[in-house]
Tab-separated table of C-alpha atoms in Angstrom:
chain	number	residue	atom	x	y	z
N	1	MET	CA	0.000	0.000	0.000
N	2	SER	CA	2.822	2.379	0.701
N	3	VAL	CA	3.871	2.379	-2.956
N	4	LYS	CA	0.331	3.181	-4.038
N	5	LEU	CA	0.048	5.916	-1.437
N	6	PHE	CA	3.301	7.454	-2.582
N	7	LEU	CA	2.215	7.361	-6.202
N	8	VAL	CA	-1.147	8.933	-5.460
N	9	THR	CA	0.571	11.703	-3.543
N	10	PHE	CA	3.188	12.220	-6.197
N	11	ALA	CA	0.947	12.028	-9.211
N	12	VAL	CA	-2.246	13.721	-8.043
N	13	VAL	CA	-1.805	15.868	-4.982
N	14	LEU	CA	1.434	17.544	-5.957
N	15	PRO	CA	0.281	18.948	-9.287
N	16	LEU	CA	-3.115	19.896	-7.844
N	17	THR	CA	-1.638	21.966	-5.045
N	18	GLY	CA	0.538	23.819	-7.499
N	19	CYS	CA	-2.187	24.559	-10.043
N	20	ALA	CA	-2.840	28.119	-8.878
N	21	ASN	CA	0.694	29.233	-9.700
N	22	LEU	CA	1.031	27.284	-12.916
N	23	GLY	CA	-0.024	27.940	-16.451
N	24	VAL	CA	0.417	30.488	-19.174
N	25	GLU	CA	-1.483	33.338	-20.791
N	26	PRO	CA	-3.296	32.560	-24.062
N	27	TRP	CA	-0.665	34.461	-26.075
N	28	GLN	CA	2.102	32.308	-24.593
N	29	ARG	CA	0.921	29.066	-26.150
N	30	ASN	CA	3.048	29.033	-29.311
N	31	VAL	CA	5.175	26.089	-28.147
N	32	LEU	CA	2.374	24.117	-26.477
N	33	ALA	CA	0.184	24.465	-29.566
N	34	LYS	CA	2.634	22.582	-31.795
N	35	PRO	CA	1.497	19.120	-32.898
N	36	GLU	CA	4.675	17.534	-31.524
N	37	MET	CA	3.957	18.999	-28.068
N	38	GLN	CA	0.547	17.313	-27.775
N	39	LEU	CA	0.498	14.607	-25.089
N	40	ILE	CA	-0.282	12.030	-27.757
N	41	SER	CA	1.483	13.598	-30.719
N	42	ASP	CA	1.265	10.512	-32.925
N	43	PRO	CA	-2.055	8.726	-32.302
N	44	ILE	CA	-1.372	6.028	-34.912
N	45	SER	CA	1.902	4.950	-33.325
N	46	ALA	CA	0.297	5.131	-29.885
N	47	GLY	CA	-2.518	2.870	-31.097
N	48	LEU	CA	-0.107	0.381	-32.659
N	49	ASP	CA	2.015	0.302	-29.495
N	50	ASP	CA	-1.053	-0.206	-27.296
N	51	HIS	CA	-2.055	-3.123	-29.516
N	52	ILE	CA	1.403	-4.736	-29.302
N	53	TYR	CA	1.711	-4.382	-25.549
N	54	PHE	CA	-1.922	-5.376	-24.902
N	55	SER	CA	-1.202	-8.580	-26.848
N	56	LYS	CA	2.137	-9.398	-25.225
N	57	GLU	CA	1.796	-8.204	-21.614
N	58	ALA	CA	-0.839	-8.505	-18.888
N	59	SER	CA	-1.353	-4.759	-18.405
N	60	SER	CA	-3.274	-2.281	-20.502
N	61	GLY	CA	-4.721	1.202	-20.295
N	62	GLY	CA	-3.278	4.266	-18.646
N	63	ARG	CA	-3.181	6.950	-21.279
N	64	GLY	CA	-6.415	5.649	-22.787
N	65	PHE	CA	-9.066	2.984	-22.355
N	66	ALA	CA	-7.762	-0.446	-21.357
N	67	GLY	CA	-10.066	-2.448	-23.645
N	68	GLY	CA	-8.427	-4.406	-26.402
N	69	GLY	CA	-10.826	-5.505	-29.080
N	70	CYS	CA	-8.723	-8.409	-30.233
N	71	GLY	CA	-8.228	-12.097	-29.546
N	72	CYS	CA	-4.487	-11.458	-29.372
N	73	ASN	CA	-3.178	-14.951	-28.941
F	1	MET	CA	3.235	25.874	-55.830
F	2	GLN	CA	1.047	23.131	-54.399
F	3	LEU	CA	1.906	19.509	-54.886
F	4	LYS	CA	-0.680	17.830	-57.054
F	5	LYS	CA	-0.060	14.231	-56.168
F	6	PRO	CA	-0.942	14.306	-52.455
F	7	LYS	CA	-4.163	16.124	-53.297
F	8	LYS	CA	-5.120	13.382	-55.723
F	9	ILE	CA	-4.361	10.768	-53.086
F	10	ARG	CA	-6.336	12.778	-50.572
F	11	HIS	CA	-9.329	12.933	-52.913
F	12	ALA	CA	-9.165	9.227	-53.696
F	13	LEU	CA	-8.952	8.377	-50.007
F	14	THR	CA	-11.756	10.738	-49.117
F	15	ALA	CA	-13.965	9.112	-51.751
F	16	ALA	CA	-12.974	5.652	-50.514
F	17	THR	CA	-13.632	6.618	-46.891
F	18	CYS	CA	-17.057	8.003	-47.714
F	19	GLY	CA	-17.865	4.988	-49.890
F	20	LEU	CA	-16.998	2.548	-47.132
F	21	LEU	CA	-19.155	4.434	-44.674
F	22	GLY	CA	-21.989	4.760	-47.148
F	23	VAL	CA	-22.226	8.511	-46.595
F	24	ASN	CA	-22.338	11.365	-49.017
F	25	CYS	CA	-19.153	13.363	-48.746
F	26	SER	CA	-19.497	15.346	-51.936
F	27	ASP	CA	-19.360	18.607	-49.982
F	28	SER	CA	-16.123	17.680	-48.311
F	29	LEU	CA	-14.644	16.504	-51.584
F	30	GLY	CA	-15.121	20.001	-52.889
F	31	GLU	CA	-13.193	21.560	-50.026
F	32	GLU	CA	-9.583	20.697	-50.462
F	33	GLY	CA	-7.442	20.527	-47.403
F	34	ASP	CA	-10.190	19.890	-44.896
F	35	TRP	CA	-9.355	16.224	-44.657
F	36	SER	CA	-5.957	15.290	-43.381
F	37	PHE	CA	-4.555	11.772	-43.450
F	38	ASP	CA	-2.178	9.878	-41.293
F	39	SER	CA	-0.971	6.451	-42.353
F	40	ALA	CA	1.468	3.805	-41.243
F	41	VAL	CA	2.567	0.261	-41.871
F	42	LEU	CA	3.802	-1.708	-38.910
F	43	TYR	CA	5.914	-4.830	-39.216
F	44	TYR	CA	6.238	-6.826	-36.001
F	45	SER	CA	8.247	-10.015	-36.016
F	46	GLU	CA	9.239	-12.306	-33.158
F	47	VAL	CA	12.171	-14.658	-33.543
F	48	ASP	CA	10.658	-18.068	-34.502
F	49	ARG	CA	7.184	-16.958	-33.475
F	50	VAL	CA	4.513	-14.458	-34.508
F	51	THR	CA	4.846	-12.064	-37.427
F	52	ALA	CA	2.302	-9.293	-37.954
F	53	VAL	CA	1.917	-6.749	-40.708
F	54	GLU	CA	-0.463	-3.948	-39.895
F	55	PRO	CA	-1.349	-1.122	-42.275
F	56	VAL	CA	-3.337	1.755	-40.751
F	57	ILE	CA	-4.966	4.794	-42.243
F	58	SER	CA	-6.588	7.548	-40.276
F	59	ALA	CA	-8.589	10.388	-41.800
F	60	THR	CA	-9.559	13.519	-39.905
F	61	ARG	CA	-11.872	16.226	-41.065
F	62	ASP	CA	-11.828	19.547	-39.289
F	63	PHE	CA	-15.272	21.152	-39.382
F	64	GLY	CA	-14.111	24.311	-37.643
F	65	GLU	CA	-15.131	25.561	-34.176
F	66	GLU	CA	-13.219	22.613	-32.699
F	67	LYS	CA	-15.545	20.070	-34.299
F	68	ALA	CA	-13.747	17.175	-35.904
F	69	LEU	CA	-14.436	13.724	-37.248
F	70	ASN	CA	-11.798	11.004	-37.253
F	71	LEU	CA	-12.052	7.638	-38.983
F	72	LYS	CA	-9.441	4.950	-38.662
F	73	PHE	CA	-9.037	1.653	-40.511
F	74	VAL	CA	-6.605	-0.998	-39.397
F	75	PHE	CA	-5.870	-4.243	-41.162
F	76	ASP	CA	-3.830	-6.760	-39.301
F	77	THR	CA	-2.410	-9.950	-40.731
F	78	LEU	CA	-0.845	-12.419	-38.329
F	79	SER	CA	0.986	-15.646	-38.860
F	80	GLY	CA	3.523	-17.794	-37.070
F	81	ALA	CA	3.628	-19.737	-33.860
F	82	SER	CA	2.645	-18.993	-30.295
F	83	ALA	CA	3.766	-20.760	-27.096
F	84	ASN	CA	0.929	-23.066	-26.006
F	85	GLY	CA	1.973	-23.094	-22.328
F	86	ALA	CA	3.272	-26.689	-22.170
F	87	THR	CA	6.755	-27.407	-20.819
F	88	PRO	CA	9.536	-28.680	-23.077
F	89	SER	CA	10.636	-32.282	-22.645
F	90	ASP	CA	13.544	-34.524	-23.560
F	91	GLN	CA	11.194	-36.387	-25.905
F	92	PRO	CA	9.192	-35.033	-28.853
F	93	GLN	CA	5.655	-34.005	-27.876
F	94	THR	CA	2.389	-34.174	-29.775
F	95	PHE	CA	-0.549	-31.822	-29.279
F	96	THR	CA	-4.038	-31.754	-30.760
F	97	ARG	CA	-4.800	-28.807	-33.011
F	98	PRO	CA	-7.540	-26.506	-31.673
F	99	SER	CA	-9.887	-27.768	-34.408
F	100	GLY	CA	-9.371	-31.344	-33.268
F	101	LYS	CA	-8.334	-32.212	-36.810
F	102	GLY	CA	-4.737	-33.314	-36.752
F	103	VAL	CA	-1.801	-32.651	-34.466
F	104	TYR	CA	1.231	-30.406	-34.131
F	105	THR	CA	4.478	-31.446	-32.577
F	106	ALA	CA	7.385	-30.027	-30.592
F	107	SER	CA	10.841	-31.564	-30.923
F	108	ALA	CA	12.802	-32.671	-27.876
F	109	GLU	CA	13.976	-29.743	-25.724
F	110	GLU	CA	11.942	-27.287	-27.808
F	111	THR	CA	9.388	-24.870	-26.335
F	112	PRO	CA	6.033	-26.197	-27.575
F	113	LEU	CA	4.612	-23.715	-30.074
F	114	ASP	CA	1.183	-23.886	-31.667
F	115	ASP	CA	1.975	-23.183	-35.310
F	116	THR	CA	-1.664	-23.135	-36.414
F	117	PHE	CA	-1.831	-19.479	-35.523
F	118	ARG	CA	-2.979	-17.442	-38.517
F	119	ASP	CA	-5.469	-14.633	-38.611
F	120	ASN	CA	-6.535	-11.453	-40.327
F	121	ARG	CA	-8.103	-8.677	-38.352
F	122	PHE	CA	-9.957	-5.668	-39.638
F	123	ALA	CA	-10.784	-2.770	-37.315
F	124	LEU	CA	-12.732	0.409	-37.924
F	125	SER	CA	-13.031	3.211	-35.428
F	126	SER	CA	-14.702	6.573	-35.563
F	127	ARG	CA	-14.590	9.547	-33.265
F	128	TRP	CA	-16.535	12.782	-33.207
F	129	GLU	CA	-15.348	15.760	-31.155
F	130	GLN	CA	-17.530	18.718	-30.383
F	131	PRO	CA	-17.468	21.485	-27.787
F	132	ILE	CA	-20.618	22.208	-25.769
F	133	ASN	CA	-19.529	25.719	-24.898
F	134	ARG	CA	-16.316	27.614	-24.205
F	135	ASP	CA	-15.264	25.334	-21.345
F	136	TYR	CA	-16.845	21.954	-21.999
F	137	LYS	CA	-15.903	19.565	-24.793
F	138	THR	CA	-17.278	16.185	-25.699
F	139	ALA	CA	-16.079	13.290	-27.812
F	140	PHE	CA	-17.899	10.152	-28.874
F	141	GLY	CA	-16.487	7.088	-30.538
F	142	VAL	CA	-17.513	3.725	-31.915
F	143	ASN	CA	-15.077	0.878	-32.633
F	144	PHE	CA	-15.597	-2.374	-34.411
F	145	SER	CA	-13.144	-5.133	-35.147
F	146	THR	CA	-13.464	-8.582	-36.571
F	147	GLU	CA	-11.131	-11.505	-37.063
F	148	TYR	CA	-11.653	-15.188	-37.825
F	149	ASP	CA	-12.555	-16.263	-34.293
F	150	TYR	CA	-13.131	-12.958	-32.518
F	151	SER	CA	-15.209	-9.827	-32.876
F	152	SER	CA	-15.473	-6.697	-30.785
F	153	LEU	CA	-17.870	-3.782	-30.676
F	154	SER	CA	-17.383	-0.803	-28.385
F	155	ALA	CA	-18.660	2.702	-27.840
F	156	ASN	CA	-17.115	5.474	-25.794
F	157	ALA	CA	-17.853	8.978	-24.600
F	158	ASN	CA	-15.583	11.603	-23.131
F	159	LEU	CA	-16.336	14.897	-21.384
F	160	SER	CA	-13.685	17.481	-20.589
F	161	ARG	CA	-13.815	20.802	-18.774
F	162	ASP	CA	-11.227	23.558	-19.027
F	163	PHE	CA	-10.363	25.766	-16.070
F	164	ILE	CA	-8.099	28.745	-15.432
F	165	LYS	CA	-7.524	30.068	-18.963
F	166	ARG	CA	-7.480	26.502	-20.252
F	167	ASN	CA	-4.371	25.724	-18.259
F	168	THR	CA	-6.127	22.979	-16.324
F	169	THR	CA	-8.363	20.393	-17.942
F	170	LEU	CA	-10.327	17.681	-16.212
F	171	ASN	CA	-11.727	14.861	-18.250
F	172	ALA	CA	-13.866	11.787	-17.692
F	173	GLY	CA	-14.347	8.987	-20.169
F	174	LEU	CA	-16.537	5.904	-20.364
F	175	SER	CA	-16.207	2.972	-22.734
F	176	LEU	CA	-18.374	-0.114	-23.085
F	177	ALA	CA	-17.278	-3.088	-25.141
F	178	TYR	CA	-18.878	-6.345	-26.124
F	179	ASP	CA	-16.567	-9.042	-27.494
F	180	THR	CA	-17.392	-12.467	-28.887
F	181	VAL	CA	-14.948	-15.343	-29.132
F	182	SER	CA	-15.794	-18.332	-31.325
F	183	PRO	CA	-12.672	-20.482	-31.622
F	184	GLU	CA	-12.125	-23.152	-34.230
F	185	GLY	CA	-13.182	-26.483	-32.778
F	186	ASP	CA	-15.357	-24.801	-30.103
F	187	ILE	CA	-14.351	-23.725	-26.602
F	188	PRO	CA	-12.399	-26.315	-24.620
F	189	ILE	CA	-13.746	-27.148	-21.174
F	190	GLY	CA	-11.382	-25.504	-18.701
F	191	LEU	CA	-9.038	-27.919	-16.853
F	192	SER	CA	-10.138	-30.842	-19.026
F	193	SER	CA	-7.399	-33.063	-20.392
F	194	MET	CA	-6.272	-32.552	-24.003
F	195	VAL	CA	-7.366	-35.600	-26.000
F	196	ILE	CA	-4.673	-36.700	-28.433
F	197	ASP	CA	-5.410	-38.780	-31.507
F	198	ASN	CA	-3.344	-41.948	-31.133
F	199	GLY	CA	-5.505	-43.824	-33.579
F	200	GLN	CA	-8.124	-44.754	-30.985
F	201	ALA	CA	-11.534	-45.554	-32.490
F	202	ASP	CA	-13.505	-43.143	-30.340
F	203	TYR	CA	-11.076	-40.202	-30.663
F	204	ARG	CA	-13.724	-37.880	-32.116
F	205	SER	CA	-16.240	-38.504	-29.346
F	206	GLU	CA	-13.505	-38.123	-26.722
F	207	PHE	CA	-12.443	-34.842	-28.322
F	208	ASN	CA	-16.032	-33.589	-28.475
F	209	ALA	CA	-16.448	-34.409	-24.796
F	210	SER	CA	-13.618	-31.962	-24.028
F	211	ARG	CA	-15.477	-29.131	-25.791
F	212	GLY	CA	-18.182	-26.779	-24.579
F	213	ASP	CA	-20.049	-24.035	-26.391
F	214	SER	CA	-19.103	-22.806	-29.830
F	215	GLU	CA	-18.826	-19.213	-28.664
F	216	ASP	CA	-18.719	-17.048	-25.566
F	217	ASN	CA	-18.678	-13.358	-24.709
F	218	LYS	CA	-16.766	-10.760	-22.785
F	219	ASP	CA	-18.145	-7.463	-21.456
F	220	THR	CA	-15.827	-4.571	-20.647
F	221	LEU	CA	-16.526	-1.343	-18.817
F	222	ASP	CA	-13.716	1.197	-18.862
F	223	LEU	CA	-13.631	4.466	-16.934
F	224	ILE	CA	-10.899	7.065	-17.086
F	225	PHE	CA	-10.459	10.284	-15.127
F	226	GLY	CA	-7.673	12.647	-16.042
F	227	LEU	CA	-6.140	15.969	-15.173
F	228	THR	CA	-4.010	17.865	-17.661
F	229	GLN	CA	-2.023	20.832	-16.432
F	230	VAL	CA	0.023	23.379	-18.342
F	231	ILE	CA	3.070	23.986	-16.174
F	232	ASP	CA	4.789	26.711	-18.148
F	233	ARG	CA	5.279	27.820	-21.750
F	234	LYS	CA	7.206	24.675	-22.577
F	235	THR	CA	5.882	22.047	-20.181
F	236	ILE	CA	2.637	20.135	-19.971
F	237	MET	CA	1.731	17.338	-17.590
F	238	GLN	CA	-1.036	14.801	-17.244
F	239	VAL	CA	-2.184	12.415	-14.543
F	240	SER	CA	-4.975	9.923	-14.950
F	241	TYR	CA	-6.657	7.078	-13.179
F	242	SER	CA	-8.336	4.303	-15.100
F	243	PHE	CA	-10.586	1.507	-14.030
F	244	SER	CA	-11.606	-1.465	-16.118
F	245	ASP	CA	-14.141	-4.133	-15.249
F	246	VAL	CA	-14.103	-7.170	-17.517
F	247	SER	CA	-16.419	-10.132	-17.203
F	248	GLY	CA	-17.189	-13.201	-19.258
F	249	TYR	CA	-14.853	-15.561	-21.074
F	250	LEU	CA	-11.322	-14.358	-20.229
F	251	THR	CA	-9.554	-17.665	-20.811
F	252	ASP	CA	-7.311	-18.258	-23.811
F	253	PRO	CA	-8.879	-21.287	-25.543
F	254	PHE	CA	-5.550	-22.304	-27.140
F	255	LYS	CA	-3.438	-22.446	-23.996
F	256	ILE	CA	-2.695	-25.523	-21.921
F	257	VAL	CA	-0.685	-26.425	-18.840
F	258	SER	CA	1.506	-29.539	-18.488
F	259	VAL	CA	1.002	-32.025	-15.686
F	260	VAL	CA	4.381	-33.718	-15.275
F	261	GLY	CA	5.596	-36.778	-13.394
F	262	GLU	CA	8.258	-36.821	-10.692
F	263	ASP	CA	10.794	-37.161	-13.517
F	264	GLY	CA	9.544	-33.921	-15.135
F	265	ARG	CA	8.154	-35.666	-18.221
F	266	PRO	CA	4.620	-34.756	-19.291
F	267	LEU	CA	1.769	-37.069	-18.302
F	268	GLU	CA	-1.057	-34.974	-19.700
F	269	TYR	CA	-2.001	-31.450	-20.746
F	270	ARG	CA	-4.933	-29.589	-19.222
F	271	TYR	CA	-6.711	-26.681	-20.893
F	272	GLU	CA	-6.184	-23.505	-18.944
F	273	GLN	CA	-8.991	-21.848	-16.994
F	274	ARG	CA	-8.942	-18.200	-15.898
F	275	PRO	CA	-11.446	-16.443	-13.648
F	276	ASP	CA	-14.503	-15.044	-15.425
F	277	ALA	CA	-14.048	-11.534	-14.034
F	278	ARG	CA	-11.189	-9.108	-13.741
F	279	GLN	CA	-10.873	-5.578	-12.393
F	280	LYS	CA	-7.901	-3.586	-13.626
F	281	GLN	CA	-6.764	-0.203	-12.379
F	282	SER	CA	-3.940	2.093	-13.284
F	283	LEU	CA	-2.391	5.421	-12.460
F	284	TYR	CA	-0.662	7.182	-15.311
F	285	TRP	CA	1.600	10.204	-15.291
F	286	GLN	CA	3.119	11.922	-18.299
F	287	VAL	CA	5.179	15.050	-18.767
F	288	LYS	CA	6.293	16.699	-21.967
F	289	HIS	CA	8.864	19.444	-22.076
F	290	GLN	CA	10.496	21.333	-24.887
F	291	PHE	CA	14.064	22.442	-24.373
F	292	GLU	CA	15.613	24.834	-26.911
F	293	THR	CA	14.188	22.767	-29.764
F	294	ASP	CA	14.340	19.169	-28.515
F	295	ILE	CA	11.359	17.563	-26.783
F	296	LEU	CA	11.360	15.204	-23.815
F	297	ASP	CA	8.385	12.873	-23.340
F	298	LEU	CA	8.389	10.863	-20.122
F	299	SER	CA	5.629	8.689	-18.709
F	300	TYR	CA	5.085	6.227	-15.914
F	301	ARG	CA	2.221	3.827	-15.291
F	302	TYR	CA	1.435	1.834	-12.198
F	303	PHE	CA	-1.037	-0.953	-12.890
F	304	TRP	CA	-2.744	-3.435	-10.586
F	305	ASP	CA	-5.624	-5.877	-10.854
F	306	ASP	CA	-7.528	-8.398	-8.761
F	307	TRP	CA	-5.703	-11.316	-10.412
F	308	GLY	CA	-2.670	-10.364	-8.356
F	309	ILE	CA	-0.794	-8.701	-11.201
F	310	THR	CA	0.974	-5.411	-10.599
F	311	SER	CA	3.197	-3.688	-13.107
F	312	HIS	CA	5.397	-0.662	-13.612
F	313	THR	CA	5.967	0.885	-17.041
F	314	ILE	CA	8.425	3.683	-17.735
F	315	ASP	CA	8.582	5.195	-21.193
F	316	LEU	CA	11.054	7.833	-22.327
F	317	ARG	CA	11.359	9.523	-25.716
F	318	TYR	CA	13.655	12.314	-26.653
F	319	ARG	CA	13.030	14.161	-29.918
F	320	TRP	CA	16.397	15.467	-30.998
F	321	MET	CA	15.900	18.105	-33.678
F	322	LEU	CA	18.677	17.803	-36.239
F	323	ASP	CA	17.515	20.922	-38.045
F	324	GLY	CA	14.187	22.617	-38.629
F	325	ARG	CA	12.856	19.655	-40.623
F	326	GLN	CA	14.493	16.470	-39.418
F	327	TYR	CA	14.621	14.734	-36.083
F	328	LEU	CA	15.914	11.595	-34.448
F	329	GLU	CA	13.910	10.204	-31.548
F	330	PRO	CA	15.517	7.590	-29.309
F	331	HIS	CA	13.001	5.613	-27.266
F	332	ILE	CA	13.344	3.362	-24.261
F	333	ARG	CA	10.562	1.562	-22.445
F	334	TYR	CA	10.906	-0.676	-19.433
F	335	TYR	CA	8.122	-2.903	-18.157
F	336	ASP	CA	8.054	-5.049	-15.036
F	337	GLN	CA	5.145	-7.301	-14.120
F	338	SER	CA	4.376	-9.655	-11.258
F	339	GLU	CA	2.553	-12.906	-11.956
F	340	ALA	CA	-1.154	-13.656	-11.677
F	341	ASP	CA	-2.164	-15.619	-8.559
F	342	PHE	CA	-3.184	-18.589	-10.695
F	343	TYR	CA	-0.119	-18.629	-12.961
F	344	ARG	CA	1.798	-21.910	-12.824
F	345	ARG	CA	4.521	-23.059	-15.190
F	346	PHE	CA	3.475	-26.700	-14.689
F	347	PHE	CA	1.838	-29.052	-12.218
F	348	ILE	CA	3.442	-32.114	-10.706
F	349	GLN	CA	1.540	-35.401	-10.620
F	350	ASP	CA	-0.810	-35.765	-7.611
F	351	GLU	CA	-0.902	-32.016	-7.019
F	352	SER	CA	-4.546	-30.997	-6.907
F	353	LEU	CA	-5.494	-28.542	-9.626
F	354	PRO	CA	-7.010	-25.312	-8.340
F	355	ASP	CA	-10.127	-23.776	-9.951
F	356	HIS	CA	-8.045	-21.379	-12.031
F	357	VAL	CA	-4.833	-22.186	-13.840
F	358	SER	CA	-2.800	-20.669	-16.634
F	359	ALA	CA	0.718	-21.309	-17.881
F	360	ASP	CA	0.538	-18.428	-20.352
F	361	TYR	CA	3.910	-16.713	-19.962
F	362	ARG	CA	2.190	-13.348	-20.440
F	363	LEU	CA	0.660	-13.801	-16.964
F	364	GLY	CA	3.972	-14.720	-15.346
F	365	ASN	CA	6.679	-12.659	-13.668
F	366	MET	CA	8.062	-10.683	-16.561
F	367	GLN	CA	10.344	-7.853	-17.537
F	368	ALA	CA	10.315	-6.312	-20.977
F	369	LEU	CA	12.589	-3.802	-22.590
F	370	THR	CA	12.004	-1.815	-25.756
F	371	ILE	CA	14.835	0.143	-27.318
F	372	GLY	CA	14.305	2.047	-30.496
F	373	MET	CA	14.985	4.973	-32.725
F	374	ARG	CA	12.780	7.009	-34.978
F	375	TYR	CA	13.802	9.256	-37.818
F	376	GLY	CA	11.330	11.842	-39.060
F	377	VAL	CA	11.411	14.461	-41.745
F	378	ALA	CA	8.927	17.221	-42.484
F	379	LEU	CA	8.119	17.553	-46.190
F	380	ARG	CA	6.273	20.245	-48.077
F	381	ASN	CA	2.563	20.953	-47.493
F	382	GLU	CA	2.595	19.754	-43.884
F	383	GLN	CA	3.509	16.239	-44.960
F	384	GLU	CA	5.731	14.176	-42.732
F	385	LEU	CA	7.556	10.922	-43.214
F	386	SER	CA	9.016	8.847	-40.411
F	387	LEU	CA	10.602	5.469	-39.848
F	388	ARG	CA	11.017	3.750	-36.523
F	389	LEU	CA	13.048	0.683	-35.665
F	390	GLU	CA	12.674	-0.979	-32.291
F	391	TYR	CA	13.876	-4.068	-30.529
F	392	TYR	CA	11.614	-5.673	-27.917
F	393	LEU	CA	12.814	-8.253	-25.402
F	394	GLN	CA	10.677	-10.135	-22.877
F	395	SER	CA	12.178	-12.229	-20.063
F	396	ASN	CA	10.325	-14.336	-17.510
F	397	ASP	CA	11.442	-15.418	-14.043
F	398	ASN	CA	10.930	-18.760	-12.388
F	399	THR	CA	8.614	-18.804	-9.377
F	400	GLU	CA	8.159	-22.580	-9.065
F	401	SER	CA	9.614	-23.834	-5.784
F	402	VAL	CA	10.225	-27.391	-7.031
F	403	ILE	CA	11.478	-28.195	-10.513
F	404	PRO	CA	11.355	-31.962	-11.050
F	405	GLY	CA	13.728	-34.201	-13.014
F	406	ILE	CA	14.463	-33.343	-16.624
F	407	LEU	CA	12.827	-29.906	-16.392
F	408	ASN	CA	16.003	-28.728	-14.664
F	409	ASP	CA	17.758	-29.178	-18.010
F	410	MET	CA	15.041	-27.499	-20.060
F	411	GLU	CA	14.591	-23.871	-20.912
F	412	LEU	CA	11.307	-23.222	-19.125
F	413	TYR	CA	11.336	-19.476	-19.583
F	414	PRO	CA	12.754	-18.637	-23.000
F	415	ASP	CA	13.182	-14.979	-23.876
F	416	VAL	CA	10.931	-13.564	-26.565
F	417	GLU	CA	12.623	-11.168	-28.945
F	418	ALA	CA	10.851	-9.038	-31.516
F	419	LEU	CA	11.689	-6.505	-34.151
F	420	ILE	CA	9.326	-3.591	-34.729
F	421	VAL	CA	9.556	-1.526	-37.915
F	422	GLN	CA	7.100	1.219	-38.702
F	423	LEU	CA	6.887	3.537	-41.665
F	424	SER	CA	4.544	6.505	-41.239
F	425	TYR	CA	3.363	9.136	-43.668
F	426	LYS	CA	1.186	12.141	-42.830
F	427	PHE	CA	-0.398	14.054	-45.668
């Protein structure tokens, strides 16, 4: 449980507490607006990777839905 | 001057897309540039095992005001061999094909592989994005895929809300899926013994007695809750929690587990049997940062489920801009998984079989490493070409406390190595 607790703290609480001081003005978004700066900048590759790892490993999901939609033997 | 060729391809693909969907896209055909296409061909090949070739094409039409339609087609062709779960032996082994018609064999000391594995898969997905107002956005999707012995239908919806000058976004997503599995030779009865054709007169009736229904189903409910936060002008971060509830037939109908004697030699093979429900959860964190021109993309996922599996995944990409148009992107991914409670490499004679058993190495203690490189180049008219080459290595650990007889000399946990090559073209 301690690992989970640490992760929850690290991943959720920390960014939330800092939200008020973070961020940019709308006119400062030139870098963030670039296609290569999107969190999933290449959806096709991301989809292909998810399919490979869903088929070969026991975990799935995270950045998107965990469902597979394949027999994947 | 505009390039003519990509426009022709674009038009042909738009017409083909509309034709396949049975919709009238004549308006969109008249508006050049509204559709954009993204395509790729993936080649995935394991040493001595599965090979897959997977072409993908994705078409997106921007309707303005943040409304967009995306359609994606994937065709997947698979062939090769897959480990059936049995242990190797110092003698050749014979296994019944899933259809019950004929056998396949494994030589002495060889990991038993089912070489009857061959399939084509076709998947179509669509997604519609539309804002409700300045702060709320929605997205809806439908996915369908079909292969020889498997089909899947799913629908999803996503709602997101922007806060604080769009620097913070909360989103919630729901997906429902309904899958059907209808394996060749019907579904084997879990934990029943594999009947092998040794010329016995009543082989067929014995085989049929080891089979249940011709098909079964699987229902999946997925939920995802995410927070995306702009940190500064060059940094964005995301955290998300996902929950997945799966119920129905979760067993792999082609996998078996060996029951061996005190000498380690196989006495019989039992069809595996997994629980009929599984709840999966994960926490995901990702950060993306642009340095001068290069971009760092780092993510971590912690996954756990009620089968006893936990896993850690770390993924790092670094886009190294060679000049304004070209980049090299090294990639490393490390994955570490603990085994399912019911995973066993084998059973020893007289051990009682529990209700749930699988020897599928994908449910065992495993580490996997992916190392790769991508080269990309921006062409004219917002076109982009890229090639990635990756090497994937899976290793399993032994967790059996007693390894009997000849199995001490066998490779019970062979590494799986794969080569991944992908060519992508955006136009």
